[in-house]
Amino acid sequence: METTFVMIKPDGVQRGLVTKILERFLAKGYTLRGLKMMNVSKQLAETHYSDLSAKPFFGGLVEYICSGPVVAIVLEGKAAVSQGRALIGATNPLVSAPGTIRGDFCIEVGRNIVHGSDSVESAQREIGLWFPEGLVDHTPVAQPWIYE
Ligand code: UDP
Ligand code: MG
């Protein structure tokens, strides 16, 4: 089982899309292991996106992530990282396929409403960064109806 980090960005929260976005992952069958609404410090945003610090859009990206509360989420399941990215869709909503979260709910790359870890290694790093308090361990009763 993999765990992945998903964050509903400030625009997703302000636009009232929290439950719609969360629903996609839960309806798929992933297990919720962490969930919280929080304001993001500049330091956390910069650390989270440190790989992109040389990009011209970095300053605007950090400002965007800190512009309002986000919802930080950890989901668990088989291939949760790659499948989570597939559910989210391409980075630029102009090319995100319809049926994906970004394809269905947003238009611009700088307002693409949701983040998902891009590899198992980044997921581990991001979960440690956003949930230093740890995750909630449990086994949903539906598990045998989702996995054979
Ligand atoms: N981003 C942007 N302009 C770009 C590329 C990315 O504003 O040209 C933002 C966008 O919000 C994206 C985030 O930076 O989601 C992180 O970029 P990354 O390439 O990691 O895309 P993601 O993993 O979110 O699909
Ligand atoms: Mg990324």
XYZ file of C-alpha atoms and ligand atoms in Angstrom:
174
model
C 0.000 0.000 0.000
C 1.222 3.486 -0.839
C 0.422 6.796 0.797
C 0.259 10.036 -1.150
C -0.038 13.688 -0.189
C -2.847 15.741 -1.738
C -3.433 19.415 -1.020
C -6.527 21.376 -2.013
C -5.009 24.751 -2.858
C -6.497 28.100 -1.720
C -8.548 28.516 -4.926
C -10.095 25.048 -4.474
C -11.107 26.004 -0.923
C -12.423 29.481 -1.862
C -14.404 28.069 -4.786
C -16.201 25.563 -2.555
C -14.636 22.531 -4.240
C -13.279 20.749 -1.137
C -15.908 18.001 -0.999
C -15.989 17.527 -4.794
C -12.207 17.031 -4.901
C -12.099 14.760 -1.844
C -14.995 12.730 -3.236
C -12.966 11.713 -6.313
C -10.319 10.006 -4.157
C -12.706 8.455 -1.638
C -15.122 7.188 -4.305
C -12.150 5.564 -6.064
C -11.517 3.561 -2.879
C -8.559 5.284 -1.233
C -8.387 5.449 2.532
C -8.175 8.764 4.353
C -5.150 8.769 6.680
C -4.877 12.497 7.366
C -7.048 15.584 6.808
C -6.733 19.147 8.059
C -7.480 22.717 7.050
C -4.601 25.101 7.636
C -2.933 28.355 6.699
C 0.433 27.839 5.010
C 3.524 29.760 6.109
C 5.886 31.136 3.467
C 8.550 28.792 4.838
C 6.357 25.691 4.436
C 5.329 26.690 0.892
C 8.959 27.326 -0.092
C 10.123 24.023 1.393
C 7.272 22.091 -0.225
C 8.103 23.544 -3.656
C 11.907 23.768 -3.144
C 12.528 21.750 -6.351
C 10.978 24.632 -8.300
C 12.867 27.486 -6.576
C 14.758 28.434 -9.774
C 11.579 28.695 -11.877
C 10.315 32.143 -12.881
C 6.867 31.365 -11.441
C 8.236 30.325 -7.994
C 7.488 33.640 -6.234
C 3.943 33.745 -7.590
C 3.433 30.079 -6.706
C 4.461 30.603 -3.071
C 2.213 33.682 -2.855
C -0.680 31.658 -4.315
C -0.268 28.765 -1.861
C -0.119 31.220 1.069
C -3.073 33.325 -0.168
C -5.721 31.482 1.881
C -6.277 28.267 3.806
C -5.601 24.920 2.153
C -6.807 21.403 2.967
C -3.953 18.947 3.491
C -4.814 15.297 2.893
C -3.078 11.929 3.032
C -4.602 9.019 1.133
C -3.587 5.387 1.176
C -4.135 2.612 -1.307
C -2.676 0.471 -4.060
C -0.557 2.682 -6.383
C -2.030 5.742 -4.641
C 0.755 8.032 -5.867
C 0.521 7.362 -9.617
C -3.245 6.854 -9.573
C -3.679 9.992 -7.473
C -1.808 11.953 -10.138
C -3.969 10.347 -12.827
C -7.150 11.418 -11.012
C -5.774 14.970 -10.688
C -4.769 15.301 -14.343
C -2.040 17.232 -16.166
C -0.398 20.252 -14.503
C -1.804 22.647 -17.096
C -5.629 22.454 -17.038
C -5.637 23.464 -20.701
C -4.449 19.930 -21.451
C -5.845 18.042 -18.437
C -8.292 15.473 -19.778
C -12.000 15.917 -19.015
C -12.887 13.543 -16.199
C -9.801 14.508 -14.209
C -10.096 16.978 -11.326
C -8.127 19.705 -13.090
C -9.762 18.886 -16.423
C -13.204 19.334 -14.894
C -12.796 22.207 -12.443
C -10.127 24.710 -13.498
C -8.639 26.608 -16.421
C -5.209 28.073 -15.615
C -1.930 26.444 -14.526
C -1.407 29.083 -11.823
C -4.886 28.325 -10.395
C -5.018 24.556 -10.750
C -6.804 23.911 -7.415
C -5.006 20.762 -6.224
C -1.574 19.246 -5.589
C -0.614 15.565 -5.643
C 2.778 13.969 -4.922
C 4.657 12.982 -8.092
C 6.579 9.945 -6.760
C 6.683 7.607 -3.772
C 9.798 9.451 -2.535
C 8.186 12.920 -2.796
C 5.072 11.546 -1.106
C 7.155 10.417 1.893
C 8.928 13.780 2.044
C 5.693 15.780 1.725
C 3.784 13.698 4.294
C 6.629 14.238 6.784
C 6.590 17.961 6.039
C 2.820 18.529 6.251
C 1.928 15.932 8.902
C 4.817 15.969 11.406
C 2.253 14.884 14.027
C 1.759 11.596 12.144
C -1.199 9.942 10.434
C -4.335 8.175 11.616
C -4.047 4.406 11.380
C -7.240 2.434 10.698
C -8.702 -0.211 8.398
C -12.031 0.768 6.795
C -14.661 -1.992 6.824
C -15.086 -1.672 3.021
C -11.512 -2.875 2.401
C -12.506 -6.440 1.245
C -15.048 -4.862 -1.135
C -12.292 -2.776 -2.741
C -9.384 -5.258 -2.810
C -9.627 -8.949 -3.721
N 3.004 26.189 -11.973
C 2.811 27.458 -12.523
N 3.301 27.708 -13.771
C 3.966 26.778 -14.497
C 4.166 25.493 -13.936
C 3.656 25.237 -12.672
O 2.212 28.324 -11.901
O 4.380 27.064 -15.628
C 2.463 25.901 -10.637
C 1.187 25.063 -10.712
O 0.310 25.515 -9.677
C 1.715 23.673 -10.417
C 2.813 23.975 -9.392
O 3.413 25.167 -9.898
O 0.705 22.828 -9.910
C 3.871 22.911 -9.229
O 4.400 22.599 -10.497
P 4.686 21.090 -10.915
O 5.468 21.107 -12.181
O 5.258 20.348 -9.748
O 3.208 20.554 -11.276
P 2.247 19.541 -10.492
O 3.113 18.504 -9.835
O 1.455 20.359 -9.495
O 1.355 18.960 -11.554
Mg 4.764 18.698 -8.639
